[in-house]
Amino acid sequence: MGRTGRATGIYTSEAGATVVRERYERQLAGWPVPLQRHRVETGVGATAVLTCGDPAGRPVLLLHGSGANSAVWRDDIGLLAATRRVVLVDLLGEPGLSDPVRLDLTTSATADWLAGILDGLGIGATDLAGISLGGWTATDFAIRHPGRVDRLALVCPAGIGGQTFRRVAPAFLLSAFGPGGRRRSAEIVTGLDGREHPEVLDEICLLFEHFRPRTARLPVFDDDALRRLTMPVLALLGERDRVFDPVRTRDRLLRLCPDARAELVPGSGHAVLGQVPRIARFLDGA
């Protein structure tokens, strides 16, 4: 089935897992629009799915990045929910409410899992948006199931420009030096200024105090795979992204995808915040 095993060790302790889950539950309790919660059983693990917005509207499926959960979409979710059926999926093996299972990303397992979720929700084709690892997941699905993706929006996606691990590896060493080291590490990896975004960095530090992230490099899609992205594609890329090469990501998409646009967001690193309005305009055809 392409699974790498039940990752019971994705948290540093059961107490840490409880802290993360309780924090997420509080965020869901404060969701800005009415929210429905689902648990979809799949062959590789139970998946937590959130839905909101107009149930008769055009669907859009949102995928968060590694070391995160669907709360990353919360602040501007009302913009999409006003006219659309919004579906948010907690990725397997990440600090959400889905099972702690990590699939083999070199196989079709992830795309098969996502197809099963859409089938379970009665969704044929959908617009799709993903951040970082969620961007990799969205791209992989669109490559393998192009007829099921109407429009594809990517924010600092993995798998296209390549992973520039050497640029962030030293930052991970800082995590060993207590809360101050974790915070400085988060600032370097995300590119966020702690003075401007203290709450975002507080959230990231809380998660990574208790969560063990993936360490393997993510697979890079070859040219033939990217040529199968024939739907409209938007990529929003942090100009100073240290995690995935933004210039190479832009150049490959523009060269290989017939209906792609790619925008470097000035001054931003890997965490490119506040992009839901731009994504919403793209999904509406602008």
Short mmCIF file of C-alpha atoms in Angstrom, two decimals, residues 183 187 192-205 273:
data_model
loop_
_atom_site.label_atom_id
_atom_site.label_comp_id
_atom_site.label_asym_id
_atom_site.label_seq_id
_atom_site.Cartn_x
_atom_site.Cartn_y
_atom_site.Cartn_z
CA ARG A 183 12.72 30.11 17.98
CA GLU A 187 12.93 32.27 12.11
CA LEU A 192 9.74 35.27 9.36
CA ASP A 193 10.78 38.16 11.58
CA GLY A 194 9.86 37.33 15.17
CA ARG A 195 9.06 40.98 15.88
CA GLU A 196 6.50 41.11 13.07
CA HIS A 197 4.95 37.66 13.44
CA PRO A 198 5.36 36.61 17.09
CA GLU A 199 2.14 34.58 17.24
CA VAL A 200 2.95 32.58 14.11
CA LEU A 201 6.40 31.74 15.43
CA ASP A 202 4.97 30.86 18.86
CA GLU A 203 2.70 28.34 17.13
CA ILE A 204 5.55 26.85 15.09
CA CYS A 205 7.77 26.56 18.15
CA LEU A 273 1.62 34.45 4.66
#
